[in-house]
PDB file of C-alpha atoms in Angstrom:
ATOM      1  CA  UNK A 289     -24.198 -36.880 -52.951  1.00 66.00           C
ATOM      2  CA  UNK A 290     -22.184 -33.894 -53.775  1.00 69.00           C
ATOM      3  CA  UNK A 291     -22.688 -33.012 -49.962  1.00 71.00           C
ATOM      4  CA  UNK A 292     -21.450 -35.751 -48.960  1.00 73.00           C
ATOM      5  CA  UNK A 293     -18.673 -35.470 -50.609  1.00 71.00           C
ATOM      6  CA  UNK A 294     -17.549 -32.261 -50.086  1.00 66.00           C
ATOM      7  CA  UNK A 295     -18.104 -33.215 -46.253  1.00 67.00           C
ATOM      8  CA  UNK A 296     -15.751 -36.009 -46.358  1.00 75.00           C
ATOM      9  CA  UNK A 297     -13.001 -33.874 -47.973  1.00 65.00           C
ATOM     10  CA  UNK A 298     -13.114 -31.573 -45.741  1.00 73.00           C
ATOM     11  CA  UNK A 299     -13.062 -33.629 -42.555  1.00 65.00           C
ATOM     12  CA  UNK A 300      -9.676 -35.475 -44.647  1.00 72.00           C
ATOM     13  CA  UNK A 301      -8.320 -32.499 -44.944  1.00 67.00           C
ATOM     14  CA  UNK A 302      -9.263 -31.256 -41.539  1.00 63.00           C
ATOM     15  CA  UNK A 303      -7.195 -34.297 -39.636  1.00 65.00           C
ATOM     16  CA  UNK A 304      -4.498 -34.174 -42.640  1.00 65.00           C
ATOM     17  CA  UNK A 305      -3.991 -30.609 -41.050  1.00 66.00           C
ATOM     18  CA  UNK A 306      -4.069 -31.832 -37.744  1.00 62.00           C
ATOM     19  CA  UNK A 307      -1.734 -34.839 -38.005  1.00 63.00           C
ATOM     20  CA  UNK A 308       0.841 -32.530 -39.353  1.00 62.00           C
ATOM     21  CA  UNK A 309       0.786 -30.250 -37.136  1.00 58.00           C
ATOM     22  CA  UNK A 310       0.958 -33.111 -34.227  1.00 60.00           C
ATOM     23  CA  UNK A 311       3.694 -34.839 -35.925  1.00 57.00           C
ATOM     24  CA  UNK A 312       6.095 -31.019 -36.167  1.00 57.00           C
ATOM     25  CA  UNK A 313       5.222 -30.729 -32.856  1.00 55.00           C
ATOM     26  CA  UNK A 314       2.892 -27.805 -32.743  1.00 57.00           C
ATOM     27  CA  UNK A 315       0.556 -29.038 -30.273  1.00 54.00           C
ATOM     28  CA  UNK A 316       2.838 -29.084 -27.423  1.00 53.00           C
ATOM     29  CA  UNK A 317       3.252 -26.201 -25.187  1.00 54.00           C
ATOM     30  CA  UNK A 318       5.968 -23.598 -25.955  1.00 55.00           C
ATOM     31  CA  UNK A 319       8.722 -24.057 -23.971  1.00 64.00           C
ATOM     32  CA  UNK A 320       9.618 -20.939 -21.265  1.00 74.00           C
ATOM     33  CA  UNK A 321      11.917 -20.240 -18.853  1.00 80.00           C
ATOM     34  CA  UNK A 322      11.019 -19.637 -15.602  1.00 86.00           C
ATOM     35  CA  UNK A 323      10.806 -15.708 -14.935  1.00 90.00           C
ATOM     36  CA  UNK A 324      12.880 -14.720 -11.749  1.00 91.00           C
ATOM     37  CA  UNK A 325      11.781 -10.910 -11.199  1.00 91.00           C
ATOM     38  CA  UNK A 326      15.115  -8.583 -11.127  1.00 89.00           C
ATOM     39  CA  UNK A 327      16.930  -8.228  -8.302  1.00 90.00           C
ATOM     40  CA  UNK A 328      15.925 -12.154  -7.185  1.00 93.00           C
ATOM     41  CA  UNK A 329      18.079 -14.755  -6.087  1.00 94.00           C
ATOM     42  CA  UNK A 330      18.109 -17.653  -8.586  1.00 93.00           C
ATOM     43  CA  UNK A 331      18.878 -20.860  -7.499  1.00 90.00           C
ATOM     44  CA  UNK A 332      21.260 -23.076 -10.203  1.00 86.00           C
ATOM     45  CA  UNK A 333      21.927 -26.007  -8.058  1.00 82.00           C
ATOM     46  CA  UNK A 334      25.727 -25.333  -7.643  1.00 83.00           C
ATOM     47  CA  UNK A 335      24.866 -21.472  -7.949  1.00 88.00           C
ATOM     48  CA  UNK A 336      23.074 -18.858  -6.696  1.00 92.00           C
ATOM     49  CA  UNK A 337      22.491 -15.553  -9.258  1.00 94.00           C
ATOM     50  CA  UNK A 338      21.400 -12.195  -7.976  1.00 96.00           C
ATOM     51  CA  UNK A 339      21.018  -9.633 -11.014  1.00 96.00           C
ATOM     52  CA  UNK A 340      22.160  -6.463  -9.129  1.00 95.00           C
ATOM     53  CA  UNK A 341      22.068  -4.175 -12.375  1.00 95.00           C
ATOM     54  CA  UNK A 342      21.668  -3.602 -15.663  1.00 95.00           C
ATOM     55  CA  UNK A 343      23.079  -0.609 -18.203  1.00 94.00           C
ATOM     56  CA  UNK A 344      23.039   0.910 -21.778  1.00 92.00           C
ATOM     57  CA  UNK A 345      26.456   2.557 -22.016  1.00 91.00           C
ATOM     58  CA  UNK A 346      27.002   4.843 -25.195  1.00 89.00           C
ATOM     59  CA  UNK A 347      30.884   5.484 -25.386  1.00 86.00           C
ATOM     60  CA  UNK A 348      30.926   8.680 -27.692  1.00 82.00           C
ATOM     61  CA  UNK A 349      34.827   8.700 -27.862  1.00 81.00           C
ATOM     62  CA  UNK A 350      34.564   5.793 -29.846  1.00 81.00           C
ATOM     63  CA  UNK A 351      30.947   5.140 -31.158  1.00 80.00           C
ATOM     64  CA  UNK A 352      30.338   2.371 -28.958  1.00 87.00           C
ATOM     65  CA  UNK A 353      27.137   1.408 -27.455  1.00 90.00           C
ATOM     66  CA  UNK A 354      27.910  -1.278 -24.745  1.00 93.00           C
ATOM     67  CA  UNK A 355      25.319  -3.782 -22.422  1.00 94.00           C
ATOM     68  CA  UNK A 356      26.963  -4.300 -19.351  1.00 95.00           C
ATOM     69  CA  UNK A 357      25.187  -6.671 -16.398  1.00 96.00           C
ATOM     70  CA  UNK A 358      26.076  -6.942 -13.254  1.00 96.00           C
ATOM     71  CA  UNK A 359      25.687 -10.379 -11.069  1.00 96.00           C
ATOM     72  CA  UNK A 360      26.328 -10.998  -7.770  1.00 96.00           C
ATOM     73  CA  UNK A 361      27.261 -14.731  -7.761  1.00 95.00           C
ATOM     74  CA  UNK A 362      28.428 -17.226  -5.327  1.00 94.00           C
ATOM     75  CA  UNK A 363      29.311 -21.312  -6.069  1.00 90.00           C
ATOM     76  CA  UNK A 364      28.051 -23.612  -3.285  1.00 86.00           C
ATOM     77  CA  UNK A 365      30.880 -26.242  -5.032  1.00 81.00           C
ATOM     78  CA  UNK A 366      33.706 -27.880  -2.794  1.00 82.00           C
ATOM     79  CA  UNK A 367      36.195 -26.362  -5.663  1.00 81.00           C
ATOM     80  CA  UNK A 368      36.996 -23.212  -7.446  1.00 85.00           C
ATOM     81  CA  UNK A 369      35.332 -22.686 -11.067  1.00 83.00           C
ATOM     82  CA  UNK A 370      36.379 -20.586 -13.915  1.00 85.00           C
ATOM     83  CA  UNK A 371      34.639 -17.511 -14.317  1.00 90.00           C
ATOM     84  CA  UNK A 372      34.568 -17.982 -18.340  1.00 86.00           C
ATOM     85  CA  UNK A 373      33.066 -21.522 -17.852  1.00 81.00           C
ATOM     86  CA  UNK A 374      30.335 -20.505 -15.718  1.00 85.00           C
ATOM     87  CA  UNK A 375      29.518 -17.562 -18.034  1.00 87.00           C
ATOM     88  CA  UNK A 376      29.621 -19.588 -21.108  1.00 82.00           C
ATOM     89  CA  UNK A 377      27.600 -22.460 -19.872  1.00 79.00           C
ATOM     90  CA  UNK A 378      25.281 -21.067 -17.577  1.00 84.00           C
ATOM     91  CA  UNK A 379      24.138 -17.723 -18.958  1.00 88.00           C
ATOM     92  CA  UNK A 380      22.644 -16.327 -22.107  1.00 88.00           C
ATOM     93  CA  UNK A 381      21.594 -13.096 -23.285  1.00 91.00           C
ATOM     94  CA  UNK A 382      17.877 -12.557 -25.158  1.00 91.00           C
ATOM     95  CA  UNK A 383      17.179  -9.369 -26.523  1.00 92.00           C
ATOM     96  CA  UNK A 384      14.144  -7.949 -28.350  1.00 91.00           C
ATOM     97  CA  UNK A 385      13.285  -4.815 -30.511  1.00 88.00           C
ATOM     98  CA  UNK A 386      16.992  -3.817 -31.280  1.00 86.00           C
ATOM     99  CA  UNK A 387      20.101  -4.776 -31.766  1.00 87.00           C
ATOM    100  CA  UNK A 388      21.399  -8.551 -31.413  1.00 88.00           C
ATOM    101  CA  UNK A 389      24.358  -7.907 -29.047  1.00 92.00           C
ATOM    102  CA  UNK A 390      27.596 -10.056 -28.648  1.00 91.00           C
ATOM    103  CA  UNK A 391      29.399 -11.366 -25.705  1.00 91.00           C
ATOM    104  CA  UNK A 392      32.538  -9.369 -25.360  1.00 92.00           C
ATOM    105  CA  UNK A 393      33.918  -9.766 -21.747  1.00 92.00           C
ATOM    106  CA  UNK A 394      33.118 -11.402 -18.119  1.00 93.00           C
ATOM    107  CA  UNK A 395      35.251  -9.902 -15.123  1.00 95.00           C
ATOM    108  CA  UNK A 396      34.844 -11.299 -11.938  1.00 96.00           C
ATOM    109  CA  UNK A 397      36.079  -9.390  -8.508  1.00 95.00           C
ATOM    110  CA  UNK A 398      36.043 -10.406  -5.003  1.00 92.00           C
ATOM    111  CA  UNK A 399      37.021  -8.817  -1.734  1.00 88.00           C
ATOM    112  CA  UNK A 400      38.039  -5.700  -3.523  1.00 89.00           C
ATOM    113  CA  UNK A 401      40.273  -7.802  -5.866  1.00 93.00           C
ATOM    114  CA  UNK A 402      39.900  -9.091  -9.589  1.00 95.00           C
ATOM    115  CA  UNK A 403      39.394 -12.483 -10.129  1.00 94.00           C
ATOM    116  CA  UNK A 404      38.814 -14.922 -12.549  1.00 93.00           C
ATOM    117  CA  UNK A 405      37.337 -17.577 -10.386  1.00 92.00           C
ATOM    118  CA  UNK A 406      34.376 -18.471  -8.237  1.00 91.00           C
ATOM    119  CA  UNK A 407      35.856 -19.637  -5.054  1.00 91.00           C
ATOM    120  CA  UNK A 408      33.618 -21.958  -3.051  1.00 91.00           C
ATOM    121  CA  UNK A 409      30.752 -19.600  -1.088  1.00 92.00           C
ATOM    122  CA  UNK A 410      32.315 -16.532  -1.361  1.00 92.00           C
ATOM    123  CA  UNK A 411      30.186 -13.641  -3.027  1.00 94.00           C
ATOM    124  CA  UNK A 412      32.341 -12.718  -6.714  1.00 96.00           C
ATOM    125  CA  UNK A 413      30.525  -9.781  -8.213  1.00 96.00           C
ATOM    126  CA  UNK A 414      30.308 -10.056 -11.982  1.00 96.00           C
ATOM    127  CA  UNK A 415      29.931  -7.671 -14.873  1.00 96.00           C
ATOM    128  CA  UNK A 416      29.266  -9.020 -18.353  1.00 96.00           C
ATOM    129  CA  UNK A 417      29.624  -6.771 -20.882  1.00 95.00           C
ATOM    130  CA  UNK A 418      27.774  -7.171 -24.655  1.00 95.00           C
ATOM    131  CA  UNK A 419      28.694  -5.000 -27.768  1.00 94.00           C
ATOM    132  CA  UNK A 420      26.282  -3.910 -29.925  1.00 91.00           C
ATOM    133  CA  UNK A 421      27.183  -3.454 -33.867  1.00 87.00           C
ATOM    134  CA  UNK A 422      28.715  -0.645 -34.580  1.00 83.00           C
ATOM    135  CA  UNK A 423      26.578   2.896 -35.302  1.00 80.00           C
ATOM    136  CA  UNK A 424      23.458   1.002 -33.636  1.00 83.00           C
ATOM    137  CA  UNK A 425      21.286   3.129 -32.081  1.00 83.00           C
ATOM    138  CA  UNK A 426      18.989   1.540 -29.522  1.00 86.00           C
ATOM    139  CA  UNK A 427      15.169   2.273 -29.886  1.00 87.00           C
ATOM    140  CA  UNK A 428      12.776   3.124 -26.649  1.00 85.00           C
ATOM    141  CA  UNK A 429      11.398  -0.483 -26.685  1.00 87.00           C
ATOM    142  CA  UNK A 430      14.618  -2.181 -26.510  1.00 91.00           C
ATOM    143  CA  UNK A 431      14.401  -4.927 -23.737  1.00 92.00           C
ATOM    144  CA  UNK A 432      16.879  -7.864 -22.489  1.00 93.00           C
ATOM    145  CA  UNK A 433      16.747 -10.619 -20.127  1.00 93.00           C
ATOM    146  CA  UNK A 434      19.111 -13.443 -18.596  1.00 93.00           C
ATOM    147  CA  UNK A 435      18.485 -17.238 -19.429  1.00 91.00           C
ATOM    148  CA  UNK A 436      19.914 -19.357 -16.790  1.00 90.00           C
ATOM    149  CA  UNK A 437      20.543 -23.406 -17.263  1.00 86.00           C
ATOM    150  CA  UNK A 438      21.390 -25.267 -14.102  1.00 80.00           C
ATOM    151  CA  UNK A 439      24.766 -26.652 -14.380  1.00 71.00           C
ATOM    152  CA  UNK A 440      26.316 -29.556 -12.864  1.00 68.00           C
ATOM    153  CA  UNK A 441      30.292 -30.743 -13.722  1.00 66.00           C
ATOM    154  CA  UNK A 442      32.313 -33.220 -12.879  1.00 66.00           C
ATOM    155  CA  UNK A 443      35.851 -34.657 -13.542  1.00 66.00           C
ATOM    156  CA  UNK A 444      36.448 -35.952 -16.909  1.00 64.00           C
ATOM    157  CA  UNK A 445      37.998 -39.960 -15.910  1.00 66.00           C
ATOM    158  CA  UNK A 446      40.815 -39.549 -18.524  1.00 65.00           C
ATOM    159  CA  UNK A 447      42.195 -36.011 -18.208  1.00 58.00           C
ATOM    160  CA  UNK A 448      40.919 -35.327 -14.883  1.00 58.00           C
ATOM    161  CA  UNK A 449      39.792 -31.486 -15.763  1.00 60.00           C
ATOM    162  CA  UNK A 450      36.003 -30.340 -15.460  1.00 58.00           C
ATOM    163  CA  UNK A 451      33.326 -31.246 -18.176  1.00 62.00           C
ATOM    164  CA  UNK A 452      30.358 -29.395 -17.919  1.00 62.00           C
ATOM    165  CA  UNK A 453      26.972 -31.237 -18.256  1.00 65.00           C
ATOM    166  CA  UNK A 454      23.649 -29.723 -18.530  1.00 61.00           C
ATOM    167  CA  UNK A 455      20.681 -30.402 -17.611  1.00 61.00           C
ATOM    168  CA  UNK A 456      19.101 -29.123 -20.408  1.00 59.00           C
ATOM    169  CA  UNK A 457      16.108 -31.858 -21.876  1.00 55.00           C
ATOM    170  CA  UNK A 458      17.266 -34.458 -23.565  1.00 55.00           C
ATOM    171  CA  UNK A 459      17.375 -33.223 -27.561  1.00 56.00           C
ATOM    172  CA  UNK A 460      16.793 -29.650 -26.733  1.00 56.00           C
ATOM    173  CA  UNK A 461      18.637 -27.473 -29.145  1.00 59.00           C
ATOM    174  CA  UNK A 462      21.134 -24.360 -28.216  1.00 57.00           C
ATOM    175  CA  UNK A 463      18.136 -21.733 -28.670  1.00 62.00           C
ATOM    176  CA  UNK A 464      15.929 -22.923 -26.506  1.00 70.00           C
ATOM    177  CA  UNK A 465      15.401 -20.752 -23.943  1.00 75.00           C
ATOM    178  CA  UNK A 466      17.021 -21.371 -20.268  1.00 79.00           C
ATOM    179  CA  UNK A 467      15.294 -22.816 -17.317  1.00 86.00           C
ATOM    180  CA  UNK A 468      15.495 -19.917 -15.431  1.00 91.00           C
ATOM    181  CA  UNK A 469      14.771 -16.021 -17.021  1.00 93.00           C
ATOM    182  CA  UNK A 470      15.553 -12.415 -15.035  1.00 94.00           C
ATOM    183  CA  UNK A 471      14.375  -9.877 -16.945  1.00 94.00           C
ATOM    184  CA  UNK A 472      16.513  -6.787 -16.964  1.00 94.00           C
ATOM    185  CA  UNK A 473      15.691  -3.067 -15.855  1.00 92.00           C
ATOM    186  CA  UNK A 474      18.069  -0.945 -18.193  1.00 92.00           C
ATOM    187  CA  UNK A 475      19.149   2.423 -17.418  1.00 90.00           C
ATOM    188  CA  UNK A 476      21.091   4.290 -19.997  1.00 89.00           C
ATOM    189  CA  UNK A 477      24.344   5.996 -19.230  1.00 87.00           C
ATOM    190  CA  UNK A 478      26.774   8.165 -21.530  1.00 83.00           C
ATOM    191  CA  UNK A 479      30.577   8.140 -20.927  1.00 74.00           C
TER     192      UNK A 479
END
């Protein structure tokens, strides 16, 4: 009898486990972006990506330790984009064993001039530059990559300016990661 009952607890407890794991969602497969080796072109839909470098920069004059990357982008669009919109809605930075950098800067140049737009197919090379927090010292292990969403926009009926929309999974949150993942080959530089 005891048996019995102990084996009827357990199974209870055993699909009590089970259930709630099912119902938080642990069952499902993690979601991952697509990994893109470096140096491969990454098709966004209304973009193509091409991660041409990647570099630790320690500034001693001023103690500080910069991530720049370097894109090579071009916009298959009919119409110029913003640099900063692209940049913002397209790309994210993931980092792991260091420091949690911060998105300082995006300059875009073109044709041997700067530019702060992505013309329709014509190549704009761009650097993004992260900072880390102050004093940080970057350990051996220190790795990044790039998490790319496809984008698509179109013109807002009322106001008639761009609204981004992604196309991002319906009730996917803002740290999932991106469709589309490049890791990055660091070097380290000292200026």
């Amino acid at each position: 009898m005891a048996r019995r009952l102990l084996l009827g607890v357990s199974v209870a407890v055993v699909l009590a486990l089970l259930a709630a794991v099912w119902v938080t969602g642990g069952l499902r497969a993690a979601t991952r972006p697509r990994t893109r080796p470096p140096g491969a072109l990454v098709d966004l839909g209304r973009y193509t990506v091409r991660v041409t470098d990647a570099a630790l920069i320690h500034r001693r004059r001023d103690g500080v330790l910069l991530l720049t990357v370097t894109l090579q982008v071009t916009s298959e669009d009919r119409r110029s984009v913003l640099l900063s919109d692209f940049t913002v809605n397209a790309i994210s930075l993931a980092t792991a064993g260091g420091p949690s950098p911060r998105a300082a800067m995006a300059q875009g140049s073109s044709q041997g001039a700067d530019t702060n737009m992505l013309p329709p197919h014509v190549p704009v090379t761009v650097e993004l530059t992260y900072v880390m927090p102050r004093g940080s010292v970057v350990p051996p292990g220190f790795h990044a990559r790039l998490e790319m969403w496809r984008y698509d926009h179109r013109e807002d009926f009322f106001y008639g300016h761009v609204v981004w929309v992604s196309r991002k999974p319906v009730g996917s949150n803002a740290k999932e990661p991106g469709e589309f993942a490049v890791p990055l080959t660091l070097r380290r530089e000292d200026e």
